[in-house]
mmCIF file of C-alpha atoms in Angstrom:
data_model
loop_
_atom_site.group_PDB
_atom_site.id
_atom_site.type_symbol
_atom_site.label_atom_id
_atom_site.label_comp_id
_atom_site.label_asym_id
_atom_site.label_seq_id
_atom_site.Cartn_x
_atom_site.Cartn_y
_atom_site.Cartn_z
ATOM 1 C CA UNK A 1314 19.393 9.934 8.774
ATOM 2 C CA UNK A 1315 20.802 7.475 6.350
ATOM 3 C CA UNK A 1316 19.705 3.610 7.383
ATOM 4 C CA UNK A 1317 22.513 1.373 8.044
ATOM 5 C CA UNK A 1318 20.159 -1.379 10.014
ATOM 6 C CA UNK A 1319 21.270 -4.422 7.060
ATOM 7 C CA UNK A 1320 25.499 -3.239 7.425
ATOM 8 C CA UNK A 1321 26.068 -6.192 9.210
ATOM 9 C CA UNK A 1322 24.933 -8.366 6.203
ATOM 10 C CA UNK A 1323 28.728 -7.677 4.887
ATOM 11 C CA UNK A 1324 30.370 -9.166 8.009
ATOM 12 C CA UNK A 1325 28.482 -12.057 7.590
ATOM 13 C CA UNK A 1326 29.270 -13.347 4.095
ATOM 14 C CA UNK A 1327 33.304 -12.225 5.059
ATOM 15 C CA UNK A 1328 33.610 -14.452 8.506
ATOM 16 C CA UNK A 1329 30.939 -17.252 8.100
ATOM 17 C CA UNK A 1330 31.212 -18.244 4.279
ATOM 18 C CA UNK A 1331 27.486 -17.381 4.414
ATOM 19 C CA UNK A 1332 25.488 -15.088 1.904
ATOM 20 C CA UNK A 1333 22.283 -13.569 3.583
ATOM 21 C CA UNK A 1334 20.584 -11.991 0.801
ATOM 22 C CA UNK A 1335 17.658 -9.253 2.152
ATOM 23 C CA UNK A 1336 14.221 -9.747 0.961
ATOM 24 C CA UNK A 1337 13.012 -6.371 2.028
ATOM 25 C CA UNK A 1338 14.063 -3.531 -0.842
ATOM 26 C CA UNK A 1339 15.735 -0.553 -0.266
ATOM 27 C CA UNK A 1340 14.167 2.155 1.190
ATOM 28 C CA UNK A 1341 12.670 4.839 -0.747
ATOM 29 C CA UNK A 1342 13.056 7.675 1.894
ATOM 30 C CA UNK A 1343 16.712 7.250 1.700
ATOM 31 C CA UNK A 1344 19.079 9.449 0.239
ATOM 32 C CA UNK A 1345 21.903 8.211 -2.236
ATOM 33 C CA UNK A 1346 24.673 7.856 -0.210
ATOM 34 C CA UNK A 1347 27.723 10.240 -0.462
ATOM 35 C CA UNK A 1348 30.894 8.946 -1.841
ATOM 36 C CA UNK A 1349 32.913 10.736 0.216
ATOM 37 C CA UNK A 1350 31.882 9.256 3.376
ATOM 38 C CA UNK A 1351 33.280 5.985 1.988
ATOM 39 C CA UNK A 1352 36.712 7.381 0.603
ATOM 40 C CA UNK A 1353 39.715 5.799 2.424
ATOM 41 C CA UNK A 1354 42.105 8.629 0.735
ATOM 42 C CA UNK A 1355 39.809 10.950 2.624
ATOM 43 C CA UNK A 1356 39.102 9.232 5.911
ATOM 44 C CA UNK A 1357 41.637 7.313 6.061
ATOM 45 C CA UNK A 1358 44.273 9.902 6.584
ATOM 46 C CA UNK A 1359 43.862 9.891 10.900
ATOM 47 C CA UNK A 1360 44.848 6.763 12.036
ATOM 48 C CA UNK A 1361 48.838 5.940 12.753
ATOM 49 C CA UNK A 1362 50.847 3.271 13.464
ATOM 50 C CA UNK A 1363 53.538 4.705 16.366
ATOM 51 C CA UNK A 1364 53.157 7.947 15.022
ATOM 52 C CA UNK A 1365 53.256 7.167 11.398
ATOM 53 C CA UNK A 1366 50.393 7.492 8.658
ATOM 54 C CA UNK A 1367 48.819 4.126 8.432
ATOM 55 C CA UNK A 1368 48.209 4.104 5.039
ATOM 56 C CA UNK A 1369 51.837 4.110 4.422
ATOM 57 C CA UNK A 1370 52.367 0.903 6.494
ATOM 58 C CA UNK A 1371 49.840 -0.899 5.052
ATOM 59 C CA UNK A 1372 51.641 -0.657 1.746
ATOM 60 C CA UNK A 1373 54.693 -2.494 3.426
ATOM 61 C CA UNK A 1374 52.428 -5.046 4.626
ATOM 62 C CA UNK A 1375 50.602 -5.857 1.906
ATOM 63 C CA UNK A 1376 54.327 -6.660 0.219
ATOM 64 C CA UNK A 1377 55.339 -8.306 2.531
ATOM 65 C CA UNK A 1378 52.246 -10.455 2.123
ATOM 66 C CA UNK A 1379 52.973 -10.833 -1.883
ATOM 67 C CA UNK A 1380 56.316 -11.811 -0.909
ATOM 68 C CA UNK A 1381 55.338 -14.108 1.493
ATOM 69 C CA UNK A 1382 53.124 -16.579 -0.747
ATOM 70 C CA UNK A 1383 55.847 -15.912 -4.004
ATOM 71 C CA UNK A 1384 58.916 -17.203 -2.386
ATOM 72 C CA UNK A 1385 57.293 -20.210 -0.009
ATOM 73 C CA UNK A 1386 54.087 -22.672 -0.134
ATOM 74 C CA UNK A 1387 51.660 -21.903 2.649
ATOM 75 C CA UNK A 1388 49.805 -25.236 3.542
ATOM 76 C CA UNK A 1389 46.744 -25.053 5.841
ATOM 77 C CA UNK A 1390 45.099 -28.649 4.605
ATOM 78 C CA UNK A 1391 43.679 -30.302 7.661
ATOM 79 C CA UNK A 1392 43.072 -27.454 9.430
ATOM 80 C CA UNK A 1393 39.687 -26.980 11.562
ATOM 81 C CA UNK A 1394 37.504 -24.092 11.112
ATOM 82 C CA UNK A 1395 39.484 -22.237 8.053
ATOM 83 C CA UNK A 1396 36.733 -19.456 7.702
ATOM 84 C CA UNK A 1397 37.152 -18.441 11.515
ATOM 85 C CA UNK A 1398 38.996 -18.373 14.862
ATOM 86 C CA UNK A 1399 37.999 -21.171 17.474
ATOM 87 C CA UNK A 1400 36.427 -19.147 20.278
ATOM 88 C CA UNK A 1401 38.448 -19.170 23.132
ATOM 89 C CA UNK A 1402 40.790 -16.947 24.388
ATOM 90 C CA UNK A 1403 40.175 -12.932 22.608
ATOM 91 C CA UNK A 1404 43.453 -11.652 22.714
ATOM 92 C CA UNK A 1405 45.783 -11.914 20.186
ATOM 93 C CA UNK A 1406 48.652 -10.406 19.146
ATOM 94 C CA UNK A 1407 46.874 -7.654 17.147
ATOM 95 C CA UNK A 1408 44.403 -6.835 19.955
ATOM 96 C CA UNK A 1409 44.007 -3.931 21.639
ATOM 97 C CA UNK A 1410 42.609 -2.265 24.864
ATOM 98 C CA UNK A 1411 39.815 -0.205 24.172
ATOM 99 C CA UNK A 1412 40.021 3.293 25.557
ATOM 100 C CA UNK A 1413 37.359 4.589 24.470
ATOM 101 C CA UNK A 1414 33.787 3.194 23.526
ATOM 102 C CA UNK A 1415 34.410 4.379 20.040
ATOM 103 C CA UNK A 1416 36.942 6.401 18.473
ATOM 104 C CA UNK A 1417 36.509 6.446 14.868
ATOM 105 C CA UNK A 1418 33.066 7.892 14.092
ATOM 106 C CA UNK A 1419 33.892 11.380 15.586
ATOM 107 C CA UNK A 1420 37.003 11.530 14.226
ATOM 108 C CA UNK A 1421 36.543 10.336 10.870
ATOM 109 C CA UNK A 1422 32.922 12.289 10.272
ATOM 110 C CA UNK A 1423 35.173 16.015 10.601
ATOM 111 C CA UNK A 1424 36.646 14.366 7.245
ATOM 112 C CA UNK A 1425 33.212 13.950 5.548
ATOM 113 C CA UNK A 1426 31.193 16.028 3.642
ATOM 114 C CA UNK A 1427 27.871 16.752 4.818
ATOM 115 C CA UNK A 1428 26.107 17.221 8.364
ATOM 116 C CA UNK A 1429 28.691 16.176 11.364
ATOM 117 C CA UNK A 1430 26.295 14.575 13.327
ATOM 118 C CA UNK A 1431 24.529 12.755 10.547
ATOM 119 C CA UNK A 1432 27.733 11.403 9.241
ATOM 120 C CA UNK A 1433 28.748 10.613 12.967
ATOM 121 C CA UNK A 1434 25.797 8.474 13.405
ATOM 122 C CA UNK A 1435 25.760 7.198 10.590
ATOM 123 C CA UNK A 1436 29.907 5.560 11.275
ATOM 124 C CA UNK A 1437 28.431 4.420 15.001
ATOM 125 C CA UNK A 1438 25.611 1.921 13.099
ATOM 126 C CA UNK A 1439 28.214 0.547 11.084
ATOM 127 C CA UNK A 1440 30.761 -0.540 13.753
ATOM 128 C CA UNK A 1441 28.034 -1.575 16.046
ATOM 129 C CA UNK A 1442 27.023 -3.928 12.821
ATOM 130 C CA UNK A 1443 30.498 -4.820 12.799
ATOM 131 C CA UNK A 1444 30.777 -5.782 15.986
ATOM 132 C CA UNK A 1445 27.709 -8.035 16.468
ATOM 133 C CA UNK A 1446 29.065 -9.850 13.108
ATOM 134 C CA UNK A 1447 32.476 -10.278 14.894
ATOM 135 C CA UNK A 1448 30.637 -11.835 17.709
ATOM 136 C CA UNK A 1449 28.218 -13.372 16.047
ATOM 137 C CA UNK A 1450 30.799 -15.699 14.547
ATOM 138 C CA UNK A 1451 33.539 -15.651 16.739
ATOM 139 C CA UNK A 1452 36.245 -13.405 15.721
ATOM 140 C CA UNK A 1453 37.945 -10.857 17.837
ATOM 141 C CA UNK A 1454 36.461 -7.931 17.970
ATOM 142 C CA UNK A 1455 38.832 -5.437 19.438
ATOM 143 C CA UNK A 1456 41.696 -6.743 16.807
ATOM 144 C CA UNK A 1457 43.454 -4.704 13.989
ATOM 145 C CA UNK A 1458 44.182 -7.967 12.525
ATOM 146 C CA UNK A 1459 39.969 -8.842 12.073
ATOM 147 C CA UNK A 1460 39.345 -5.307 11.145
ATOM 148 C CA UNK A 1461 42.046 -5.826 7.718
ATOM 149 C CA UNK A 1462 40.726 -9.188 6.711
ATOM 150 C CA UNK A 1463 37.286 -7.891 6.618
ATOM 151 C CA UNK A 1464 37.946 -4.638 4.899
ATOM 152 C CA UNK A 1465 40.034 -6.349 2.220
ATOM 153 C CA UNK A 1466 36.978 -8.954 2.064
ATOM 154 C CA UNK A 1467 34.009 -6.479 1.526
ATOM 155 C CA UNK A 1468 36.071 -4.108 -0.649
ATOM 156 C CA UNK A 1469 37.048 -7.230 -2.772
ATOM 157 C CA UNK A 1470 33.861 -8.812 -2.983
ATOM 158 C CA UNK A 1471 32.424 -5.226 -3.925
ATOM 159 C CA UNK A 1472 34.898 -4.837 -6.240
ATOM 160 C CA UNK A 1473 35.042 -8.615 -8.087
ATOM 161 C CA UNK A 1474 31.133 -9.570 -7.498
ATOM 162 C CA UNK A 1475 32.182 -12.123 -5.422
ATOM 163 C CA UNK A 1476 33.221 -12.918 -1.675
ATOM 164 C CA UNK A 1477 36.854 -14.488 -1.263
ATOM 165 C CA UNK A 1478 37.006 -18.260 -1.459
ATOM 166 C CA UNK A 1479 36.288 -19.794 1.504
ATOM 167 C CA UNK A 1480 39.693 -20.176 3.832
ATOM 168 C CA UNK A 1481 40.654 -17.191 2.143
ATOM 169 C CA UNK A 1482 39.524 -14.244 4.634
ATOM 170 C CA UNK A 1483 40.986 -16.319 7.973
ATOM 171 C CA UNK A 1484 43.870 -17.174 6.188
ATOM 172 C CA UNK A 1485 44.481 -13.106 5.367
ATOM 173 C CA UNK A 1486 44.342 -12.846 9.313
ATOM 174 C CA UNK A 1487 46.604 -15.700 10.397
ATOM 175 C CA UNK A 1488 49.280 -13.799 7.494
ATOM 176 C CA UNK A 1489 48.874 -10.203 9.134
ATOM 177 C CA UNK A 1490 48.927 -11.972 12.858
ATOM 178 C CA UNK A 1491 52.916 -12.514 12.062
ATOM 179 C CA UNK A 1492 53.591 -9.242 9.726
ATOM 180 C CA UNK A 1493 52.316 -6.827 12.136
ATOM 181 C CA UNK A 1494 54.091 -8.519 14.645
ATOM 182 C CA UNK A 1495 57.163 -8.454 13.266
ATOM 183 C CA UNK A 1496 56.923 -4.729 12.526
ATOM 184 C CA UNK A 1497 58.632 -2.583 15.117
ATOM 185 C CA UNK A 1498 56.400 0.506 14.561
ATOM 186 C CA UNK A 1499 52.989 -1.974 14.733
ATOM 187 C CA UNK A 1500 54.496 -3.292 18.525
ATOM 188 C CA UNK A 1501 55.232 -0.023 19.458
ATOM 189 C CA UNK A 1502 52.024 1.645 18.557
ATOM 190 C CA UNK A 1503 49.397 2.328 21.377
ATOM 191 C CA UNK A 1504 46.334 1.375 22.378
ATOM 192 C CA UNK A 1505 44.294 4.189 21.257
ATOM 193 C CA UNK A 1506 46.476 4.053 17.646
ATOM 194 C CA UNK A 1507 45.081 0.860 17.129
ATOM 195 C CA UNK A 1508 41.731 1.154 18.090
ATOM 196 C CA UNK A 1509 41.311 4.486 15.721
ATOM 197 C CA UNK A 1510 42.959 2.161 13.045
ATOM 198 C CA UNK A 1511 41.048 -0.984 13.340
ATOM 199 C CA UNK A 1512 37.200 0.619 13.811
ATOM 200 C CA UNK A 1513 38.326 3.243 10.141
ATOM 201 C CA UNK A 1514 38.817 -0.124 8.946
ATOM 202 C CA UNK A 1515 35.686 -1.525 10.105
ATOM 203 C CA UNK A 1516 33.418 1.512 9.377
ATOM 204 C CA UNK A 1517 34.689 1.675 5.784
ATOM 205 C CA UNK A 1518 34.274 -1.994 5.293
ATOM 206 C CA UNK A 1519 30.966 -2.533 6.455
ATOM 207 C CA UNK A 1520 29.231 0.669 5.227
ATOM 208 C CA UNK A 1521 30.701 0.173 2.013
ATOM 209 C CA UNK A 1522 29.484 -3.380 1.418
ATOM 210 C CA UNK A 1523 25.911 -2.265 3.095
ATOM 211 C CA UNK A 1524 25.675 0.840 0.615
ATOM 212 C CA UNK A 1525 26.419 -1.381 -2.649
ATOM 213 C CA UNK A 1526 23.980 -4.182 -1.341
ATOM 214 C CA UNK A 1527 21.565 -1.607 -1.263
ATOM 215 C CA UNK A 1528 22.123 1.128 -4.382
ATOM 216 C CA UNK A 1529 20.983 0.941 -8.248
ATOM 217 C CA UNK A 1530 22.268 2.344 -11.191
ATOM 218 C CA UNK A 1531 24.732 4.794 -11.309
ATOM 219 C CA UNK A 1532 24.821 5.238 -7.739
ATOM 220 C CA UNK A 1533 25.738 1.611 -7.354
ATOM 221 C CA UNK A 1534 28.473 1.799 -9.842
ATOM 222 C CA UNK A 1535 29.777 5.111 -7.985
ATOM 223 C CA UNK A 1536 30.134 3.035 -5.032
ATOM 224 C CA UNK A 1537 31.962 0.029 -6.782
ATOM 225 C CA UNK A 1538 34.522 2.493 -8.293
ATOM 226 C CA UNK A 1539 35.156 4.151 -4.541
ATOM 227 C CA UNK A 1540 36.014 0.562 -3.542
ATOM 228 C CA UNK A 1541 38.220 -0.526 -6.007
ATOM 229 C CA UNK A 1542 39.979 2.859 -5.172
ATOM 230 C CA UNK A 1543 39.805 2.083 -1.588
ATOM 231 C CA UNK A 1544 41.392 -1.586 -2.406
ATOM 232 C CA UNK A 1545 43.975 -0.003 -4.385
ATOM 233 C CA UNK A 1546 44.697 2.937 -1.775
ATOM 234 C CA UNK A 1547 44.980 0.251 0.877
ATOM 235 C CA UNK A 1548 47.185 -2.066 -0.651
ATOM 236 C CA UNK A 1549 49.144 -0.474 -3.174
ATOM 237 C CA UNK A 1550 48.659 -2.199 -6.309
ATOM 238 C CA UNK A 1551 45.827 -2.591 -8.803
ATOM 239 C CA UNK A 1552 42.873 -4.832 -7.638
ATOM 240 C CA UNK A 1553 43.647 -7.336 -10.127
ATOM 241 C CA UNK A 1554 46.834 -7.836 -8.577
ATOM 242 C CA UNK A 1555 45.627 -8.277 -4.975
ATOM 243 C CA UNK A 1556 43.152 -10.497 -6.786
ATOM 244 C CA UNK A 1557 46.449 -12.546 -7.868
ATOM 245 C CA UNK A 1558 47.427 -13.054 -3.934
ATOM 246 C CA UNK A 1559 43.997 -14.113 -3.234
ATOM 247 C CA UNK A 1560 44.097 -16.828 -5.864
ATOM 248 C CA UNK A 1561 47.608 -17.781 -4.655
ATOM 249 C CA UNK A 1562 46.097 -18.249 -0.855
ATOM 250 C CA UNK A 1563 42.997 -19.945 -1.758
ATOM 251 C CA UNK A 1564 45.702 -22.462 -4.040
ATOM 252 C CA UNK A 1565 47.452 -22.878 -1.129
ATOM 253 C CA UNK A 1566 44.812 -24.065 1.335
#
């Protein structure tokens, strides 16, 4: 079975500004991962937002984002903690009441390639990973909102070389905290929508980042090509133009 021990490593360098870098190599029992079990056109295609695809929706919201930070200045100078919620209170207006342990890593591994049960464990590590990072620095952990800024984190730091600035991945969750919220479909979707939604999210993120970390070679640049097509998927433009709105956050911080 594939070994997704260092996934977390991702989570950390999204929520904490903080880049662990592993001094132990990659293991040489393990076998080069399979692109298809990090392909968001391919597992991706489950979760729904009140009965609609998801992937859909997150087009609107990512232009709605765009539009947001084009047409008026979005100050956060002064502000404690940029790179993280405050603990306190975990619900937020993007949370969600679990109803299940997990949700995700059964549904999503009948999309993959490959042994079920492999792939099935192999999605569990990864949101466990992703949830001790949530915790770990004090983001919510059952929170579509949490699960978006670190997927478009890992995917763009894959993607770019580079992490977001710092401010950058809180600030994506403050801006999808009022455009979900404002979205009829997003308010009306259930519990159990959300949860599938946010842990695809998660898995996709954090297995993606932990597979790159990790690869050589062609194998490596496989992965970085899934992710820019993952980026793109998600948000509907090229990644040079999400790239654009990260710069125009990050100016406005």
């Amino acid at each position: 079975m594939l070994n997704v021990c260092r996934v977390v490593l991702g989570l950390w360098m999204v929520l904490g500004g903080v880049i662990w870098v592993p001094g132990q190599s990659r293991p040489a029992s393990r076998p080069p991962a399979n692109p298809d079990w990090y392909d968001y056109e391919r597992v991706g295609r489950r979760p729904t937002i009140n009965g609609r695809p998801a992937r859909e929706k997150m087009h609107t919201y990512e232009e709605r984002a765009g539009a947001i930070f084009s047409d008026r200045p979005v100050t956060r100078r002064g502000t404690t903690l940029p790179n993280a919620p405050q603990r306190g209170p975990r619900r937020s207006v993007t949370s969600y009441r679990p109803v299940a342990d997990m949700l995700a890593p059964e549904i999503l591994a009948q999309e993959a390639d490959g042994d079920p049960l492999q792939v099935r464990r192999f999605y569990e590590e990864a949101l466990r990973e992703y949830r001790r990072g949530l915790v770990e620095q004090g983001w919510p952990v059952e929170d579509v909102g949490s699960a978006i800024a670190v997927y478009l984190n890992n995917h763009y730091t894959v993607v770019f070389g580079q992490p977001m600035p710092p401010g950058v991945p809180y600030a994506l969750y403050e801006l999808f905290q009022g455009i979900l919220t404002e979205d009829q479909d997003f308010v009306a979707s259930s519990d159990r929508e959300r949860q599938l939604l946010a842990e695809s999210l998660a898995i996709l993120a954090t297995a993606m980042y932990s597979q790159y970390t990790s690869a050589a070679g062609r194998e490596r640049e496989r992965l970085r090509q899934q992710a820019r097509a993952n980026l793109e998927s998600f948000t509907g433009q090229s990644a040079e133009e999400f790239r654009d709105l990260v710069l125009a956050i990050r100016d406005q911080l």
